[in-house]
């Protein structure tokens, strides 16, 4: 049996065993999100479509699948979805500005040999592709923080029905602070895990610290981590504010 199929079956069994129907929906959502990603990638190859707009639409679809398909439509998922899309919108503007300033899109000199046999005139704006890569890499972490804060604040509202709006908001901020360090470190170590071979190559080529830091590959990946961390930090107050206002307003209505 193919190893990939075997691993997929193991994952399916564990997710259904632990999560039941929700675990099954989570497993199916992996393939649905992959379909969205693959379809978006196919459209990006067409110069008539703007990669940034396609990425925003894809982010909305991924958010719907990851939140509404898995956890159904409820107060928690609606708050998390709204918070995620607001954060993605703000992050898009920030990333476009940073990308235009740093000018690190495209391939680094370390990749020259690998792409030497291909044409570089493909008619695609690599700056916009770089923005899309960052957004796609961060949307999962942003949604994770948003749903965690929204669910925790809803539970706190149930346990303390007389809690004030400011107290509920600051509780969400406190919850977000605990998530901020762990999620940021997850992104950081994911980079070093994925590019460990590259770092070893830098060492074998006797790159200095300055050469490593200024290499295009390293700089682009560090920008990804910093932008992702920025998105995680921004979604915390946004989700806390929306949750505090939405939960208390709904109870009043």
XYZ file of N, CA and C in Angstrom:
759
model
N 0.852 -1.195 0.000
C 0.000 0.000 0.000
C 0.893 1.253 0.000
N 0.494 2.234 -0.758
C 1.233 3.479 -0.801
C 1.327 4.085 0.602
N 2.525 4.563 0.943
C 2.757 5.108 2.290
C 1.865 6.315 2.559
N 1.668 7.155 1.567
C 0.825 8.337 1.758
C -0.618 7.940 2.064
N -1.117 6.929 1.348
C -2.485 6.459 1.612
C -2.581 5.870 3.014
N -1.566 5.121 3.410
C -1.557 4.542 4.746
C -1.561 5.620 5.825
N -0.738 6.638 5.644
C -0.708 7.734 6.622
C -2.043 8.476 6.658
N -2.652 8.656 5.479
C -3.959 9.322 5.431
C -5.024 8.505 6.157
N -4.984 7.181 5.992
C -5.944 6.327 6.689
C -5.732 6.362 8.200
N -4.471 6.360 8.623
C -4.175 6.456 10.059
C -4.718 7.766 10.628
N -4.474 8.852 9.895
C -4.982 10.151 10.332
C -6.505 10.161 10.387
N -7.160 9.588 9.365
C -8.614 9.529 9.328
C -9.169 8.758 10.521
N -8.583 7.583 10.797
C -9.057 6.757 11.912
C -8.909 7.500 13.236
N -7.783 8.132 13.444
C -7.550 8.846 14.702
C -8.487 10.044 14.848
N -8.698 10.774 13.758
C -9.565 11.957 13.822
C -11.018 11.568 14.062
N -11.471 10.485 13.421
C -12.846 10.023 13.643
C -12.994 9.431 15.033
N -12.000 8.691 15.481
C -12.042 8.068 16.813
C -12.086 9.114 17.915
N -11.294 10.158 17.777
C -11.227 11.186 18.825
C -12.293 12.257 18.623
N -12.503 12.686 17.381
C -13.397 13.806 17.135
C -14.785 13.449 16.646
N -15.031 12.175 16.329
C -16.348 11.780 15.841
C -16.667 12.421 14.504
N -17.916 12.898 14.360
C -18.335 13.528 13.112
C -17.531 14.791 12.829
N -17.217 15.538 13.888
C -16.419 16.743 13.695
C -15.010 16.396 13.210
N -14.474 15.291 13.710
C -13.177 14.842 13.226
C -13.213 14.449 11.764
N -14.311 13.804 11.339
C -14.470 13.445 9.932
C -14.548 14.692 9.067
N -15.312 15.688 9.528
C -15.400 16.939 8.767
C -14.037 17.629 8.705
N -13.273 17.535 9.789
C -11.935 18.135 9.790
C -11.040 17.457 8.761
N -11.158 16.143 8.673
C -10.353 15.408 7.691
C -10.756 15.788 6.270
N -12.045 15.870 6.013
C -12.510 16.246 4.676
C -12.120 17.680 4.332
N -12.080 18.536 5.350
C -11.731 19.931 5.101
C -10.303 20.081 4.593
N -9.422 19.148 4.958
C -8.047 19.192 4.458
C -8.020 19.126 2.938
N -8.814 18.211 2.378
C -8.849 18.042 0.929
C -9.615 19.190 0.263
N -10.632 19.709 0.951
C -11.369 20.840 0.399
C -10.481 22.085 0.334
N -9.724 22.322 1.389
C -8.804 23.462 1.391
C -7.703 23.279 0.355
N -7.243 22.041 0.184
C -6.251 21.778 -0.846
C -6.828 22.068 -2.229
N -8.100 21.718 -2.436
C -8.744 22.022 -3.708
C -8.820 23.513 -3.967
N -9.158 24.281 -2.918
C -9.202 25.741 -3.049
C -7.820 26.283 -3.395
N -6.814 25.777 -2.685
C -5.443 26.229 -2.928
C -4.983 25.888 -4.348
N -5.272 24.680 -4.797
C -4.843 24.243 -6.130
C -5.558 25.057 -7.205
N -6.851 25.306 -7.022
C -7.614 26.087 -7.999
C -7.111 27.529 -8.044
N -6.792 28.077 -6.868
C -6.254 29.438 -6.813
C -4.908 29.515 -7.511
N -4.074 28.514 -7.289
C -2.764 28.476 -7.941
C -2.910 28.416 -9.454
N -3.869 27.650 -9.930
C -4.086 27.551 -11.379
C -4.506 28.901 -11.961
N -5.353 29.637 -11.232
C -5.793 30.948 -11.710
C -4.669 31.972 -11.663
N -3.750 31.822 -10.703
C -2.635 32.767 -10.597
C -1.714 32.716 -11.815
N -1.692 31.587 -12.498
C -0.854 31.459 -13.682
C -1.408 32.240 -14.861
N -2.654 32.708 -14.729
C -3.276 33.516 -15.775
C -3.000 34.994 -15.486
N -2.292 35.694 -16.367
C -1.958 37.107 -16.116
C -3.174 38.012 -15.983
N -4.345 37.555 -16.406
C -5.543 38.389 -16.338
C -6.102 38.498 -14.922
N -5.663 37.624 -14.011
C -6.165 37.634 -12.644
C -5.106 38.201 -11.701
N -5.564 39.020 -10.761
C -4.664 39.604 -9.769
C -4.439 38.600 -8.640
N -3.182 38.188 -8.371
C -2.920 37.196 -7.328
C -3.385 37.624 -5.935
N -3.311 38.916 -5.651
C -3.702 39.389 -4.317
C -5.207 39.246 -4.124
N -5.976 39.616 -5.146
C -7.432 39.473 -5.057
C -7.811 37.997 -4.960
N -7.145 37.164 -5.749
C -7.400 35.726 -5.680
C -7.074 35.176 -4.297
N -6.005 35.658 -3.703
C -5.622 35.203 -2.366
C -6.660 35.601 -1.326
N -7.196 36.805 -1.438
C -8.227 37.249 -0.493
C -9.483 36.392 -0.615
N -9.883 36.103 -1.857
C -11.058 35.251 -2.066
C -10.797 33.850 -1.536
N -9.603 33.328 -1.819
C -9.243 31.989 -1.333
C -9.218 31.954 0.194
N -8.744 33.034 0.820
C -8.718 33.099 2.280
C -10.128 33.045 2.856
N -11.063 33.736 2.190
C -12.452 33.707 2.643
C -13.041 32.294 2.509
N -12.749 31.623 1.399
C -13.246 30.258 1.214
C -12.630 29.297 2.227
N -11.319 29.424 2.451
C -10.655 28.577 3.445
C -11.215 28.831 4.828
N -11.503 30.099 5.136
C -12.105 30.422 6.422
C -13.485 29.805 6.585
N -14.281 29.852 5.522
C -15.619 29.243 5.581
C -15.534 27.739 5.794
N -14.607 27.107 5.082
C -14.465 25.653 5.218
C -13.955 25.289 6.607
N -12.907 25.982 7.057
C -12.261 25.644 8.323
C -13.115 25.979 9.529
N -13.977 26.978 9.403
C -14.785 27.400 10.551
C -16.220 26.887 10.454
N -16.900 27.192 9.365
C -18.319 26.865 9.267
C -18.569 25.398 8.923
N -17.752 24.828 8.040
C -17.956 23.425 7.673
C -17.624 22.495 8.843
N -16.556 22.799 9.560
C -16.136 21.933 10.660
C -16.973 22.167 11.912
N -17.127 23.430 12.297
C -17.779 23.759 13.565
C -19.200 24.293 13.406
N -19.696 24.320 12.167
C -21.033 24.821 11.848
C -21.127 26.324 12.126
N -22.238 26.909 11.728
C -22.428 28.351 11.886
C -22.995 28.628 13.279
N -22.234 29.317 14.100
C -22.672 29.716 15.432
C -21.967 31.007 15.808
N -22.214 31.465 17.029
C -21.634 32.736 17.437
C -20.113 32.721 17.383
N -19.527 31.636 17.843
C -18.072 31.555 17.905
C -17.442 31.601 16.522
N -17.967 30.808 15.593
C -17.374 30.758 14.257
C -17.616 32.055 13.481
N -18.774 32.686 13.681
C -19.042 33.958 13.001
C -18.059 35.027 13.469
N -17.845 35.109 14.781
C -16.891 36.078 15.323
C -15.486 35.796 14.809
N -15.099 34.526 14.828
C -13.759 34.155 14.368
C -13.577 34.475 12.883
N -14.611 34.236 12.078
C -14.509 34.499 10.641
C -14.384 35.995 10.378
N -15.228 36.793 11.008
C -15.160 38.248 10.812
C -13.804 38.788 11.248
N -13.329 38.334 12.397
C -12.031 38.792 12.908
C -10.900 38.393 11.966
N -10.971 37.181 11.444
C -9.928 36.704 10.531
C -9.888 37.528 9.252
N -11.042 37.821 8.669
C -11.068 38.552 7.414
C -10.646 40.006 7.605
N -11.000 40.614 8.734
C -10.530 41.974 9.002
C -9.014 41.992 9.137
N -8.481 41.015 9.850
C -7.031 40.930 10.035
C -6.328 40.680 8.721
N -6.864 39.796 7.885
C -6.266 39.513 6.579
C -6.254 40.774 5.716
N -7.330 41.547 5.763
C -7.395 42.785 4.977
C -6.318 43.771 5.406
N -6.172 43.955 6.718
C -5.134 44.849 7.223
C -3.743 44.311 6.910
N -3.593 43.017 7.018
C -2.288 42.402 6.778
C -1.891 42.503 5.314
N -2.856 42.423 4.415
C -2.555 42.554 2.991
C -1.928 43.914 2.688
N -2.521 44.963 3.243
C -1.985 46.317 3.023
C -0.570 46.414 3.588
N -0.370 45.869 4.787
C 0.944 45.923 5.433
C 1.985 45.133 4.654
N 1.627 43.949 4.193
C 2.584 43.094 3.489
C 2.953 43.695 2.136
N 1.989 44.281 1.435
C 2.289 44.928 0.152
C 3.300 46.053 0.359
N 3.109 46.845 1.417
C 4.047 47.933 1.712
C 5.438 47.394 2.031
N 5.511 46.377 2.884
C 6.803 45.803 3.267
C 7.494 45.165 2.070
N 6.732 44.450 1.234
C 7.314 43.783 0.074
C 7.874 44.792 -0.925
N 7.154 45.887 -1.142
C 7.649 46.920 -2.051
C 8.890 47.602 -1.494
N 8.973 47.691 -0.168
C 10.117 48.353 0.456
C 11.359 47.474 0.440
N 11.200 46.183 0.781
C 12.348 45.287 0.879
C 12.809 44.754 -0.478
N 11.879 44.630 -1.433
C 12.216 44.130 -2.778
C 12.926 42.777 -2.715
N 12.349 41.816 -2.021
C 12.984 40.498 -1.897
C 12.169 39.414 -2.607
N 11.277 39.823 -3.496
C 10.515 38.826 -4.234
C 11.400 38.143 -5.267
N 10.950 37.014 -5.758
C 11.709 36.282 -6.759
C 12.624 35.239 -6.136
N 13.638 34.816 -6.889
C 14.539 33.754 -6.462
C 15.866 34.327 -6.013
N 16.492 33.643 -5.053
C 17.806 34.028 -4.580
C 18.895 33.400 -5.412
N 20.129 33.872 -5.215
C 21.247 33.340 -6.001
C 21.513 31.865 -5.697
N 21.095 31.407 -4.496
C 21.273 30.002 -4.150
C 20.391 29.091 -4.992
N 19.348 29.666 -5.588
C 18.417 28.880 -6.398
C 18.689 28.997 -7.888
N 19.744 29.724 -8.252
C 20.019 29.979 -9.665
C 20.233 28.690 -10.448
N 20.999 27.768 -9.882
C 21.293 26.521 -10.589
C 20.036 25.689 -10.813
N 19.126 25.705 -9.829
C 17.923 24.880 -9.930
C 16.972 25.377 -11.010
N 16.975 26.693 -11.271
C 16.032 27.263 -12.241
C 16.728 27.685 -13.528
N 17.983 27.320 -13.693
C 18.744 27.777 -14.861
C 18.148 27.281 -16.176
N 17.464 26.159 -16.154
C 16.904 25.608 -17.382
C 15.520 26.107 -17.720
N 14.998 27.030 -16.896
C 13.634 27.515 -17.119
C 13.660 28.975 -17.557
N 12.626 29.354 -18.261
C 12.484 30.743 -18.680
C 11.967 31.576 -17.508
N 12.563 32.747 -17.325
C 12.143 33.644 -16.251
C 11.079 34.638 -16.707
N 10.747 34.628 -17.980
C 9.754 35.555 -18.520
C 8.379 34.868 -18.541
N 7.764 34.808 -17.383
C 6.496 34.078 -17.262
C 5.302 35.018 -17.141
N 5.551 36.324 -17.112
C 4.457 37.284 -17.116
C 3.679 37.374 -15.826
N 4.314 37.066 -14.689
C 3.643 37.119 -13.386
C 4.425 38.047 -12.471
N 3.706 38.882 -11.733
C 4.337 39.789 -10.782
C 4.741 39.007 -9.529
N 6.041 38.822 -9.336
C 6.508 38.017 -8.215
C 6.287 38.706 -6.874
N 6.171 40.022 -6.865
C 5.871 40.714 -5.624
C 4.499 40.307 -5.103
N 3.529 40.246 -6.017
C 2.190 39.835 -5.630
C 2.148 38.362 -5.241
N 2.941 37.540 -5.923
C 3.030 36.126 -5.549
C 3.603 35.991 -4.145
N 4.617 36.811 -3.842
C 5.196 36.788 -2.498
C 4.190 37.172 -1.429
N 3.359 38.166 -1.721
C 2.302 38.557 -0.787
C 1.318 37.407 -0.584
N 0.963 36.738 -1.663
C 0.033 35.615 -1.575
C 0.606 34.477 -0.741
N 1.901 34.216 -0.908
C 2.546 33.151 -0.142
C 2.477 33.446 1.357
N 2.732 34.688 1.729
C 2.712 35.059 3.149
C 1.311 34.914 3.725
N 0.311 35.380 2.990
C -1.067 35.288 3.481
C -1.484 33.830 3.634
N -1.189 33.015 2.626
C -1.536 31.598 2.701
C -0.829 30.897 3.855
N 0.364 31.370 4.178
C 1.130 30.749 5.253
C 0.656 31.169 6.637
N -0.059 32.275 6.722
C -0.449 32.802 8.031
C -1.920 32.625 8.360
N -2.750 32.339 7.363
C -4.190 32.318 7.613
C -4.575 31.247 8.634
N -3.871 30.114 8.606
C -4.177 29.053 9.567
C -3.920 29.485 11.001
N -2.776 30.134 11.235
C -2.440 30.594 12.587
C -3.405 31.683 13.046
N -3.784 32.567 12.134
C -4.708 33.647 12.490
C -6.075 33.082 12.864
N -6.574 32.136 12.085
C -7.863 31.512 12.401
C -7.809 30.757 13.722
N -6.690 30.106 13.984
C -6.535 29.348 15.225
C -6.639 30.255 16.443
N -5.957 31.400 16.381
C -6.022 32.354 17.497
C -7.425 32.936 17.625
N -8.041 33.277 16.492
C -9.370 33.893 16.522
C -10.413 32.955 17.122
N -10.429 31.690 16.704
C -11.431 30.751 17.219
C -11.169 30.433 18.685
N -9.893 30.401 19.091
C -9.569 30.109 20.486
C -10.050 31.231 21.399
N -9.822 32.463 21.000
C -10.254 33.605 21.818
C -11.776 33.700 21.841
N -12.411 33.554 20.677
C -13.868 33.671 20.608
C -14.552 32.593 21.446
N -14.061 31.357 21.372
C -14.660 30.262 22.146
C -14.454 30.475 23.646
N -13.267 30.921 24.019
C -12.981 31.153 25.440
C -13.828 32.285 26.006
N -14.001 33.346 25.243
C -14.808 34.479 25.716
C -16.283 34.114 25.796
N -16.761 33.294 24.887
C -18.148 32.859 24.960
C -18.383 32.009 26.205
N -17.441 31.122 26.508
C -17.564 30.299 27.710
C -17.496 31.160 28.967
N -16.649 32.170 28.944
C -16.550 33.072 30.098
C -17.846 33.867 30.270
N -18.471 34.227 29.172
C -19.757 34.955 29.241
C -20.832 34.070 29.860
N -20.791 32.761 29.563
C -21.762 31.840 30.160
C -21.524 31.669 31.656
N -20.269 31.573 32.038
C -19.935 31.341 33.443
C -20.148 32.579 34.305
N -19.935 33.759 33.705
C -20.088 35.017 34.450
C -21.041 35.931 33.684
N -22.337 35.698 33.814
C -23.315 36.458 33.020
C -23.362 37.949 33.344
N -22.869 38.347 34.507
C -22.896 39.757 34.903
C -21.600 40.480 34.569
N -20.714 39.842 33.851
C -19.431 40.450 33.526
C -19.633 41.669 32.631
N -18.813 42.698 32.857
C -18.916 43.919 32.070
C -18.149 43.782 30.755
N -18.487 44.685 29.824
C -17.874 44.611 28.503
C -16.363 44.800 28.579
N -15.897 45.778 29.371
C -14.458 46.020 29.476
C -13.741 44.832 30.111
N -14.382 44.208 31.104
C -13.772 43.046 31.751
C -13.688 41.869 30.779
N -14.732 41.695 29.987
C -14.729 40.613 29.007
C -13.674 40.866 27.939
N -13.537 42.118 27.523
C -12.538 42.463 26.514
C -11.125 42.183 27.029
N -10.836 42.630 28.247
C -9.499 42.419 28.803
C -9.229 40.937 29.060
N -10.264 40.183 29.316
C -10.085 38.735 29.457
C -9.652 38.120 28.135
N -10.260 38.587 27.046
C -9.860 38.113 25.724
C -8.417 38.477 25.403
N -8.003 39.677 25.799
C -6.620 40.095 25.591
C -5.664 39.198 26.370
N -6.026 38.876 27.615
C -5.178 38.007 28.439
C -5.053 36.613 27.820
N -6.166 36.115 27.278
C -6.129 34.809 26.608
C -5.228 34.874 25.382
N -5.339 35.964 24.641
C -4.527 36.130 23.446
C -3.036 36.210 23.747
N -2.691 36.813 24.880
C -1.273 36.907 25.253
C -0.663 35.528 25.452
N -1.454 34.623 26.018
C -0.945 33.261 26.212
C -0.749 32.538 24.879
N -1.598 32.878 23.899
C -1.501 32.232 22.586
C -0.426 32.863 21.719
N -0.127 34.137 21.973
C 0.776 34.888 21.099
C 2.170 34.269 21.050
N 2.733 33.985 22.211
C 4.102 33.477 22.250
C 4.199 32.083 21.636
N 3.233 31.222 21.923
C 3.306 29.848 21.412
C 3.131 29.808 19.900
N 2.175 30.568 19.367
C 1.945 30.556 17.914
C 3.104 31.195 17.157
N 3.670 32.261 17.704
C 4.808 32.899 17.047
C 6.010 31.966 17.021
N 6.248 31.288 18.133
C 7.359 30.333 18.177
C 7.122 29.152 17.244
N 5.855 28.766 17.076
C 5.538 27.683 16.140
C 5.941 28.063 14.721
N 5.637 29.279 14.312
C 6.033 29.749 12.991
C 7.549 29.824 12.864
N 8.198 30.273 13.927
C 9.646 30.428 13.903
C 10.345 29.084 13.721
N 9.937 28.086 14.498
C 10.588 26.790 14.409
C 10.151 26.011 13.169
N 8.972 26.335 12.640
C 8.573 25.722 11.377
C 9.506 26.157 10.259
N 9.940 27.421 10.300
C 10.902 27.899 9.302
C 12.234 27.163 9.420
N 12.771 27.099 10.636
C 14.073 26.456 10.812
C 13.997 24.958 10.540
N 12.840 24.348 10.822
C 12.699 22.935 10.495
C 12.659 22.704 8.999
N 11.939 23.564 8.268
C 11.820 23.407 6.833
C 13.077 23.791 6.073
N 13.863 24.702 6.636
C 15.058 25.184 5.947
C 16.338 24.779 6.667
N 16.286 23.683 7.411
C 17.476 23.221 8.114
C 18.585 22.841 7.130
N 18.203 22.182 6.027
C 19.205 21.804 5.027
C 19.866 23.046 4.427
N 19.082 24.109 4.203
C 19.636 25.344 3.655
C 20.624 25.973 4.627
N 20.289 25.967 5.914
C 21.192 26.536 6.909
C 22.487 25.735 7.004
N 22.379 24.418 6.873
C 23.593 23.582 6.863
C 24.434 23.910 5.625
N 23.769 24.136 4.503
C 24.480 24.516 3.276
C 25.204 25.840 3.463
N 24.530 26.818 4.094
C 25.176 28.091 4.404
C 26.443 27.873 5.224
N 26.358 26.950 6.177
C 27.506 26.658 7.032
C 28.645 26.026 6.231
N 28.320 25.101 5.356
C 29.344 24.441 4.540
C 30.015 25.415 3.579
N 29.257 26.415 3.116
C 29.829 27.412 2.201
C 30.522 28.542 2.942
N 30.583 28.402 4.273
C 31.272 29.397 5.120
C 30.648 30.779 4.997
N 29.328 30.818 4.930
C 28.634 32.104 4.930
C 28.837 32.775 6.288
N 29.097 34.063 6.270
C 29.135 34.819 7.521
C 27.714 35.104 7.976
N 27.584 35.558 9.217
C 26.249 35.883 9.730
C 25.606 36.975 8.889
N 26.415 37.948 8.478
C 25.885 39.030 7.649
C 25.398 38.539 6.302
N 26.129 37.612 5.692
C 25.722 37.062 4.397
C 24.443 36.246 4.520
N 24.300 35.517 5.623
C 23.076 34.734 5.831
C 21.884 35.650 6.006
N 22.042 36.653 6.850
C 20.931 37.566 7.137
C 20.521 38.337 5.887
N 21.489 38.676 5.036
C 21.194 39.472 3.849
C 20.867 38.643 2.618
N 20.911 37.319 2.724
C 20.516 36.493 1.584
C 19.013 36.614 1.352
N 18.627 36.541 0.091
C 17.228 36.753 -0.259
C 16.321 35.682 0.339
N 16.773 34.426 0.328
C 15.945 33.344 0.851
C 15.690 33.536 2.346
N 16.759 33.806 3.092
C 16.625 33.984 4.539
C 15.759 35.196 4.859
N 15.991 36.302 4.156
C 15.232 37.527 4.415
C 13.752 37.346 4.118
N 13.447 36.660 3.018
C 12.040 36.462 2.662
C 11.324 35.600 3.685
N 12.008 34.566 4.194
C 11.390 33.703 5.188
C 11.240 34.406 6.528
N 12.207 35.225 6.892
C 12.090 35.987 8.136
C 10.966 37.014 8.024
N 10.802 37.612 6.827
C 9.690 38.529 6.630
C 8.370 37.807 6.793
N 8.314 36.569 6.303
C 7.102 35.763 6.467
C 6.785 35.563 7.944
N 7.802 35.233 8.733
C 7.598 35.007 10.170
C 7.139 36.289 10.846
N 7.797 37.410 10.538
C 7.442 38.673 11.180
C 6.032 39.125 10.798
N 5.673 38.970 9.528
C 4.329 39.357 9.092
C 3.275 38.440 9.705
N 3.597 37.147 9.790
C 2.661 36.214 10.423
C 2.493 36.552 11.894
N 3.589 36.856 12.567
C 3.498 37.260 13.963
C 2.696 38.533 14.139
N 2.854 39.455 13.177
C 2.062 40.688 13.217
C 0.573 40.389 13.082
N 0.236 39.468 12.169
C -1.170 39.088 12.003
C -1.739 38.450 13.247
N -0.949 37.593 13.899
C -1.403 36.950 15.138
C -1.627 37.984 16.227
N -0.709 38.968 16.313
C -0.847 40.010 17.331
C -2.059 40.901 17.062
N -2.296 41.221 15.785
C -3.401 42.125 15.439
C -4.758 41.461 15.656
N -4.860 40.153 15.386
C -6.156 39.484 15.491
C -6.624 39.388 16.944
N -5.719 39.479 17.899
C -6.101 39.348 19.317
C -7.025 40.478 19.762
N -6.628 41.760 19.637
C -7.562 42.819 20.052
C -8.811 42.898 19.181
N -8.682 42.562 17.887
C -9.849 42.605 17.005
C -10.891 41.579 17.451
N -10.450 40.348 17.673
C -11.382 39.297 18.118
C -11.949 39.609 19.491
N -11.130 40.113 20.387
C -11.593 40.437 21.742
C -12.650 41.529 21.704
N -12.422 42.553 20.883
C -13.375 43.660 20.807
C -14.693 43.210 20.174
N -14.597 42.479 19.069
C -15.814 41.999 18.403
C -16.587 41.049 19.315
N -15.894 40.157 19.997
C -16.556 39.198 20.882
C -17.251 39.900 22.032
N -16.575 40.856 22.660
C -17.163 41.563 23.794
C -18.425 42.307 23.382
N -18.385 42.970 22.233
C -19.551 43.727 21.779
C -20.657 42.809 21.268
N -20.304 41.788 20.537
C -21.296 40.893 19.944
C -22.016 40.071 21.009
N -21.270 39.505 21.939
C -21.881 38.641 22.953
C -22.802 39.423 23.876
N -22.367 40.587 24.312
C -23.202 41.367 25.222
C -24.391 41.984 24.490
N -24.199 42.433 23.262
C -25.300 43.027 22.493
C -26.365 41.973 22.200
N -25.951 40.744 21.897
C -26.903 39.677 21.584
C -27.758 39.350 22.801
N -27.137 39.353 23.981
C -27.885 39.067 25.196
C -28.896 40.168 25.501
N -28.517 41.434 25.200
C -29.440 42.532 25.429
C -30.625 42.458 24.480
N -30.316 42.126 23.196
C -31.388 41.996 22.206
C -32.346 40.846 22.554
